Amino acid sequence: MLHLTDLREILRYVPKFRDRVFVIAMDGAVVEDENFSNLLLDIALLRSLRVGVALVHGAGHQIKRLAEQTGQAPSNIDGTGVTDAPTLQMALTAANRVTHEVIEGLAAVDLSGAYGHALVAHPAGIIRGVDYQMTGRVERVNVAMLQALLEHDIVPVIPPLGCDGEGRTYRLNSDAVAVEVARALRAVKLIYLSAGGIVRRGDESLRQLSVEEAQALLTGARAEIAETMVSKLEHAVRAAREGVPRVHIIDAKVEEGLLAEVFSNEGVGTLVHANEYQAIRRAQKKDARSILKLIQAGVENDELVRRTRQEIERQIGEYFVFEVDANPVACVAVHPYSEQRKAELACLCVDGTFENQGIGAKLTHYAEAQARALGAAELFCLSTQAFNFFVQKGGFRLGTPDDLPPARRERYERTGRKSLVLTKKL
Ligand SMILES: CC(C)(COP(=O)(O)OP(=O)(O)OC[C@H]1O[C@@H](n2cnc3c(N)ncnc32)[C@H](O)[C@@H]1OP(=O)(O)O)[C@@H](O)C(=O)NCCC(=O)NCCS
């Protein structure tokens, strides 16, 4: 749930996304969901923050219903199989209706939507001996038109249909259309809204995956992932490989899910990211607040020493943050004691949502490299509750307060926290 107090958090993101484009792709079923009007309000909020939004929608749900109502058997529902002539007619009727419903919905939140010839398509052709007939592939996105709409504060609404140069229409798969549109518009985010929601492997919700991890899942554990999510994940991997930095897969039924995913660390869906967006960097003064927030829970449990913002700011050059989606989700500090050729690893903390993904281990290795670069021969750290982590995962061994440099020892005695001392030769 997003609260008013989160407004500050939201405003922090605004400059990053202003005048950038999000492509939001919704399955046909989402348009009929009771949460659809809330999603439109979220989109209106994004627009009010000057985030450009292009909407791609599917129509599978409506084609299925239309087929049932008219007693026809569609040759394919989702634009990936064979589209025969009657199915194309159904797709046209169903998709045009969905497009119009989206435009109506946008109008209800004071946004203008527009539908135009956004996609130039060609036939998918004959694949392994099967003629896919009126199923098409995106050949080109009409970027000039979409950009003109965006510049005029109009939300382009893009159905899963395209035309070729001869004026023939083809049925497309909306997940694939979204990738092409996001790529062509250089979108900073592609957001899939589906009724299936987050990607799960068995019981485990997968919140954050690098492209490589997502690909490995598709190759190795495909059977453990819901069929509806496989297509989303495949397209997310393609989009991320082709330059869309972040792809989110969100449950369209979660109220405020879209905003929570975009504007908070605790997203509700699955994020697939290109790896360069996950990085360790030296903290800057502006990160002091995020660091303070990150360590808050650890401080309350006495896992970490209480630090004031001023203290963090004073030593900010010794802190490092680990970012996901340009957002600090973990931190560590390396304090040098040059005289003793030692350094302290301190303030290691991983946001609860991102634990057990190897981030703690990565930051520990990074801190070691940093200490080495500072000329230290030994790295030590003090821990009240994570000592086993350092021993078992980091190769530290249990030391004694005698291992601490005199100034640190004096502070150690003074605080009375009785932390264990861990050391590692570098
Ligand atoms: C300790 C901490 C940094 C680990 O971060 P993380 O990103 O979850 O760690 P990783 O993903 O690299 O490693 C996870 C592994 O460490 C283990 N682990 C995590 N915390 C542990 C602890 N307190 N004791 C022993 N093992 C621990 C996990 O069980 C997991 O084991 P597995 O790989 O066998 O499944 C994180 O839990 C944290 O922020 N704790 C609170 C702050 C703290 O105590 N900091 C240390 C003081 S400087």
Coordinates of C-alpha atoms in Angstrom, one line a residue, residues 14-369:
V14 CA 10.3 12.0 -10.7
P15 CA 13.4 13.7 -12.3
K16 CA 14.6 10.3 -13.4
F17 CA 11.5 9.5 -15.4
R18 CA 10.4 12.9 -16.6
D19 CA 10.0 13.1 -20.3
R20 CA 11.0 9.4 -20.6
V21 CA 8.6 6.8 -22.0
F22 CA 7.0 3.8 -20.3
V23 CA 5.4 1.2 -22.5
I24 CA 2.5 -0.4 -20.6
A25 CA 1.2 -3.6 -22.1
M26 CA -2.0 -5.1 -20.8
D27 CA -3.7 -8.3 -21.6
G28 CA -7.2 -8.1 -23.0
A29 CA -8.7 -9.4 -19.7
V30 CA -7.1 -6.6 -17.8
V31 CA -9.4 -4.0 -19.5
E32 CA -12.4 -5.8 -18.1
D33 CA -11.0 -6.2 -14.6
E34 CA -12.5 -4.1 -11.8
N35 CA -9.1 -2.7 -11.1
F36 CA -8.8 -1.3 -14.6
S37 CA -10.2 2.1 -13.6
N38 CA -7.5 2.3 -10.8
L39 CA -4.8 1.4 -13.4
L40 CA -6.0 4.3 -15.5
L41 CA -5.8 6.6 -12.5
D42 CA -2.2 5.5 -12.0
I43 CA -1.5 6.2 -15.6
A44 CA -3.0 9.6 -15.2
L45 CA -0.6 10.2 -12.3
L46 CA 2.4 9.1 -14.4
R47 CA 1.3 11.5 -17.1
S48 CA 0.9 14.3 -14.6
L49 CA 4.6 13.7 -13.6
R50 CA 5.4 14.1 -17.3
V51 CA 6.2 10.5 -17.9
G52 CA 5.2 9.5 -21.5
V53 CA 3.0 6.5 -21.7
A54 CA 2.2 4.3 -24.7
L55 CA -0.4 1.6 -24.1
V56 CA -0.3 -1.8 -25.9
H57 CA -3.2 -4.1 -25.4
G58 CA -4.1 -7.6 -26.1
A59 CA -7.5 -9.0 -27.2
G60 CA -7.2 -12.8 -26.6
H61 CA -9.9 -12.8 -23.8
Q62 CA -12.3 -10.9 -26.0
I63 CA -11.7 -13.0 -29.1
K64 CA -12.4 -16.1 -27.1
R65 CA -15.7 -14.7 -25.8
L66 CA -16.7 -13.5 -29.3
A67 CA -16.0 -16.9 -30.6
E68 CA -18.2 -18.5 -27.9
Q69 CA -21.0 -16.0 -28.6
T70 CA -21.0 -16.6 -32.3
G71 CA -20.3 -20.3 -32.1
Q72 CA -17.1 -20.1 -34.2
A73 CA -13.8 -21.9 -33.5
P74 CA -10.9 -19.5 -33.7
S75 CA -7.8 -21.0 -35.3
N76 CA -5.7 -19.3 -32.6
I77 CA -6.4 -16.9 -29.6
D78 CA -3.1 -15.1 -28.8
G79 CA -1.6 -14.2 -32.1
T80 CA 1.1 -16.8 -32.0
G81 CA -0.6 -19.6 -34.0
V82 CA -2.3 -19.7 -37.3
T83 CA -4.8 -16.9 -38.0
D84 CA -7.3 -17.9 -40.6
A85 CA -9.6 -15.4 -42.3
P86 CA -12.6 -15.8 -39.9
T87 CA -10.3 -15.5 -36.9
L88 CA -8.8 -12.3 -38.3
Q89 CA -12.3 -10.9 -38.6
M90 CA -13.0 -11.8 -35.0
A91 CA -9.6 -10.3 -33.9
L92 CA -10.5 -7.1 -35.7
T93 CA -13.9 -6.8 -34.1
A94 CA -12.6 -7.7 -30.6
A95 CA -9.4 -5.7 -30.7
N96 CA -11.1 -2.5 -32.1
R97 CA -13.6 -2.7 -29.3
V98 CA -10.9 -3.1 -26.7
T99 CA -9.0 -0.1 -28.2
H100 CA -12.1 2.0 -27.9
E101 CA -12.7 0.9 -24.3
V102 CA -9.1 1.9 -23.4
I103 CA -9.7 5.3 -25.1
E104 CA -13.0 5.7 -23.2
G105 CA -11.2 4.8 -20.0
L106 CA -8.5 7.3 -20.6
A107 CA -11.1 10.0 -21.4
A108 CA -12.7 9.3 -18.0
V109 CA -9.4 10.3 -16.3
D110 CA -9.0 13.3 -18.5
L111 CA -6.4 11.8 -20.8
S112 CA -6.5 11.7 -24.6
G113 CA -5.8 8.5 -26.3
A114 CA -5.4 7.9 -30.0
Y115 CA -5.2 4.9 -32.3
G116 CA -3.3 5.1 -35.5
H117 CA -1.3 3.0 -38.0
A118 CA 1.5 2.4 -35.5
L119 CA 2.7 -1.0 -36.7
V120 CA 3.9 -2.0 -40.1
A121 CA 3.7 -5.8 -40.3
H122 CA 4.6 -8.6 -42.6
P123 CA 3.3 -12.2 -42.6
A124 CA 4.8 -14.6 -40.1
G125 CA 5.0 -16.9 -43.1
I126 CA 5.4 -20.6 -43.4
I127 CA 7.1 -22.1 -40.4
R128 CA 8.1 -25.8 -40.4
G129 CA 5.6 -26.4 -43.1
V130 CA 2.7 -24.6 -41.5
D131 CA 1.3 -21.5 -43.2
Y132 CA 0.5 -19.0 -40.4
Q133 CA -1.8 -17.1 -42.9
M134 CA -2.9 -13.8 -41.3
T135 CA -0.6 -14.0 -38.3
G136 CA 2.0 -11.3 -38.7
R137 CA 5.3 -10.0 -37.2
V138 CA 6.2 -6.4 -36.6
E139 CA 8.4 -5.1 -39.4
R140 CA 8.6 -1.5 -38.2
V141 CA 7.1 0.7 -35.6
N142 CA 5.9 4.1 -36.8
V143 CA 8.1 6.0 -34.3
A144 CA 7.5 9.4 -35.8
M145 CA 3.7 9.1 -35.4
L146 CA 4.0 7.8 -31.8
Q147 CA 6.4 10.5 -30.8
A148 CA 4.2 13.2 -32.3
L149 CA 1.3 11.9 -30.2
L150 CA 3.4 11.7 -27.1
E151 CA 4.6 15.3 -27.7
H152 CA 1.1 16.4 -27.8
D153 CA 0.2 14.8 -24.5
I154 CA -1.7 12.0 -26.2
V155 CA -1.5 8.4 -25.1
P156 CA -1.0 6.1 -28.1
V157 CA -3.2 3.0 -27.8
I158 CA -1.8 0.2 -29.8
P159 CA -3.8 -3.0 -30.5
P160 CA -2.2 -6.3 -31.6
L161 CA -2.9 -5.6 -35.3
G162 CA -0.6 -4.3 -38.0
C163 CA -0.9 -3.5 -41.7
D164 CA 1.6 -4.1 -44.6
G165 CA 2.3 -1.8 -47.4
E166 CA -0.6 -3.2 -49.5
G167 CA -3.1 -2.4 -46.7
R168 CA -3.5 -6.0 -45.5
T169 CA -4.1 -6.5 -41.8
Y170 CA -2.2 -9.1 -39.7
R171 CA -2.9 -10.4 -36.2
L172 CA 0.0 -9.9 -33.9
N173 CA 0.9 -11.1 -30.4
S174 CA 0.6 -8.2 -28.0
D175 CA 3.5 -9.3 -25.8
A176 CA 5.8 -9.1 -28.9
V177 CA 4.3 -5.8 -30.0
A178 CA 5.1 -4.3 -26.6
V179 CA 8.8 -5.3 -27.0
E180 CA 9.0 -3.7 -30.4
V181 CA 7.3 -0.5 -29.3
A182 CA 9.4 -0.2 -26.2
R183 CA 12.6 -0.7 -28.2
A184 CA 11.5 1.7 -30.9
L185 CA 10.6 4.4 -28.4
R186 CA 13.7 3.8 -26.3
A187 CA 11.4 3.2 -23.3
V188 CA 13.0 3.2 -19.9
K189 CA 10.4 0.7 -18.7
L190 CA 8.2 -1.9 -20.3
I191 CA 5.5 -3.0 -17.9
Y192 CA 3.4 -6.1 -18.5
L193 CA 0.1 -6.0 -16.6
S194 CA -1.5 -9.4 -16.6
A195 CA -4.1 -11.2 -14.5
G196 CA -1.4 -13.9 -13.7
G197 CA 0.8 -11.4 -11.9
I198 CA 4.3 -12.2 -10.6
V199 CA 6.5 -14.9 -12.0
R200 CA 6.6 -17.9 -9.6
R201 CA 8.8 -20.9 -9.6
G202 CA 6.7 -23.4 -7.7
D203 CA 5.8 -21.6 -4.5
E204 CA 8.6 -19.1 -4.8
S205 CA 7.8 -15.6 -6.0
L206 CA 10.6 -14.3 -8.2
R207 CA 10.9 -10.6 -7.6
Q208 CA 14.0 -9.7 -9.4
L209 CA 15.9 -11.5 -12.2
S210 CA 18.8 -10.5 -14.3
V211 CA 18.4 -11.3 -18.0
E212 CA 20.8 -14.3 -17.5
E213 CA 18.8 -15.6 -14.6
A214 CA 15.5 -15.2 -16.5
Q215 CA 17.0 -17.0 -19.5
A216 CA 18.3 -19.8 -17.2
L217 CA 14.8 -20.3 -15.8
L218 CA 13.3 -20.5 -19.2
T219 CA 15.9 -23.1 -20.2
G220 CA 16.1 -25.1 -17.0
A221 CA 12.9 -24.7 -15.1
R222 CA 10.3 -23.8 -17.7
A223 CA 7.9 -26.5 -16.5
E224 CA 7.8 -25.0 -13.0
I225 CA 6.5 -21.6 -14.3
A226 CA 2.9 -21.0 -15.1
E227 CA 2.3 -21.2 -18.8
T228 CA 0.9 -17.6 -19.0
M229 CA 4.0 -16.3 -17.4
V230 CA 6.4 -18.1 -19.8
S231 CA 5.5 -15.8 -22.7
K232 CA 5.9 -12.7 -20.5
L233 CA 9.2 -13.9 -19.3
E234 CA 10.4 -14.8 -22.8
H235 CA 9.5 -11.3 -24.0
A236 CA 11.0 -9.6 -21.0
V237 CA 14.3 -11.3 -21.8
R238 CA 14.1 -10.2 -25.4
A239 CA 13.3 -6.7 -24.4
A240 CA 16.1 -6.5 -21.9
R241 CA 18.5 -8.0 -24.3
E242 CA 17.5 -5.4 -26.9
G243 CA 18.1 -2.4 -24.8
V244 CA 15.0 -1.9 -22.6
P245 CA 16.7 -1.5 -19.2
R246 CA 13.8 -2.7 -17.0
V247 CA 10.9 -4.9 -17.7
H248 CA 8.3 -5.4 -15.0
I249 CA 5.6 -8.1 -14.9
I250 CA 2.8 -7.1 -12.5
D251 CA -0.5 -8.5 -11.4
A252 CA -3.0 -6.1 -12.8
K253 CA -5.4 -7.0 -10.0
V254 CA -3.2 -5.5 -7.2
E255 CA -4.5 -2.1 -6.3
E256 CA -1.8 0.5 -6.6
G257 CA 0.5 -2.3 -7.8
L258 CA 1.7 -0.2 -10.8
L259 CA 2.7 2.8 -8.6
A260 CA 4.3 0.6 -6.0
E261 CA 6.3 -1.2 -8.6
V262 CA 7.5 2.0 -10.3
F263 CA 8.0 4.2 -7.2
S264 CA 9.2 2.0 -4.4
N265 CA 11.8 -0.5 -3.5
E266 CA 9.1 -3.0 -2.5
G267 CA 7.7 -3.7 -5.9
V268 CA 4.8 -6.1 -6.2
G269 CA 5.8 -7.9 -9.4
T270 CA 8.8 -9.4 -11.1
L271 CA 11.6 -7.2 -12.5
V272 CA 13.8 -8.4 -15.3
H273 CA 16.8 -6.1 -15.7
A274 CA 19.7 -5.8 -18.0
N275 CA 22.8 -6.4 -15.8
E276 CA 24.4 -3.0 -16.1
Y277 CA 21.5 -1.6 -14.1
Q278 CA 22.5 -3.5 -11.1
A279 CA 25.7 -2.1 -9.8
I280 CA 27.9 -1.2 -6.8
R281 CA 28.9 2.4 -6.7
R282 CA 30.5 4.7 -4.2
A283 CA 27.8 6.6 -2.2
Q284 CA 27.3 10.3 -2.6
K285 CA 25.9 12.8 -0.1
K286 CA 22.4 12.5 -1.6
D287 CA 22.5 8.7 -0.7
A288 CA 22.7 9.4 3.1
R289 CA 19.0 9.3 3.5
S290 CA 18.6 6.0 1.6
I291 CA 21.4 4.5 3.7
L292 CA 19.7 5.7 6.9
K293 CA 16.5 4.1 5.8
L294 CA 18.1 0.9 4.7
I295 CA 19.8 0.3 8.1
Q296 CA 16.9 1.3 10.2
A297 CA 15.5 -2.2 10.8
G298 CA 19.0 -3.5 11.5
V299 CA 19.6 -0.8 14.0
E300 CA 16.4 -1.5 15.8
N301 CA 17.3 -5.2 16.1
D302 CA 20.8 -4.2 17.3
E303 CA 22.3 -5.9 14.3
L304 CA 23.9 -2.6 13.3
V305 CA 25.3 0.4 15.2
R306 CA 23.0 3.5 15.2
R307 CA 24.4 6.2 13.0
T308 CA 23.1 9.7 12.5
R309 CA 22.7 11.2 9.1
Q310 CA 25.5 13.6 9.9
E311 CA 27.8 10.8 10.8
I312 CA 27.0 9.0 7.5
E313 CA 27.4 12.2 5.5
R314 CA 30.8 12.9 7.1
Q315 CA 32.1 9.5 6.0
I316 CA 30.0 9.2 2.8
G317 CA 33.1 8.6 0.7
E318 CA 33.7 5.3 2.6
Y319 CA 30.2 4.0 1.9
F320 CA 29.1 1.9 -1.2
V321 CA 25.6 1.2 -2.3
F322 CA 24.3 -1.7 -4.4
E323 CA 21.7 -0.5 -6.8
V324 CA 18.8 -2.3 -8.5
D325 CA 16.9 -0.3 -11.0
A326 CA 18.9 2.8 -10.0
N327 CA 17.8 2.4 -6.5
P328 CA 20.0 1.6 -3.5
V329 CA 18.9 -1.7 -2.0
A330 CA 22.0 -2.5 0.0
C331 CA 25.1 -0.8 1.5
V332 CA 28.5 -1.4 3.0
A333 CA 31.2 0.8 4.4
V334 CA 34.9 0.3 4.4
H335 CA 36.7 2.4 7.1
P336 CA 40.5 2.4 6.7
Y337 CA 43.0 2.3 9.7
S338 CA 46.0 3.0 7.6
E339 CA 48.6 2.9 10.5
Q340 CA 47.7 -0.7 11.3
R341 CA 47.2 -1.6 7.7
K342 CA 43.7 -2.7 8.6
A343 CA 40.3 -1.8 7.4
E344 CA 36.8 -2.3 8.9
L345 CA 33.9 -3.7 6.9
A346 CA 30.9 -2.0 8.5
C347 CA 27.3 -1.2 8.0
L348 CA 26.6 -4.2 5.6
C349 CA 22.9 -4.3 5.1
V350 CA 20.6 -5.7 2.5
D351 CA 17.0 -4.6 2.1
G352 CA 14.7 -7.4 3.3
T353 CA 13.1 -7.7 -0.1
F354 CA 16.4 -8.4 -1.7
E355 CA 18.0 -10.8 0.8
N356 CA 19.3 -14.3 -0.2
Q357 CA 20.1 -13.2 -3.7
G358 CA 23.9 -13.1 -3.2
I359 CA 24.0 -9.3 -2.7
G360 CA 25.5 -9.5 0.8
A361 CA 28.2 -11.8 -0.5
K362 CA 28.9 -9.5 -3.5
L363 CA 29.2 -6.5 -1.2
T364 CA 31.5 -8.4 1.1
H365 CA 33.8 -9.3 -1.8
Y366 CA 33.7 -5.8 -3.0
A367 CA 34.6 -4.4 0.4
E368 CA 37.6 -6.8 0.5
A369 CA 38.8 -5.5 -2.9

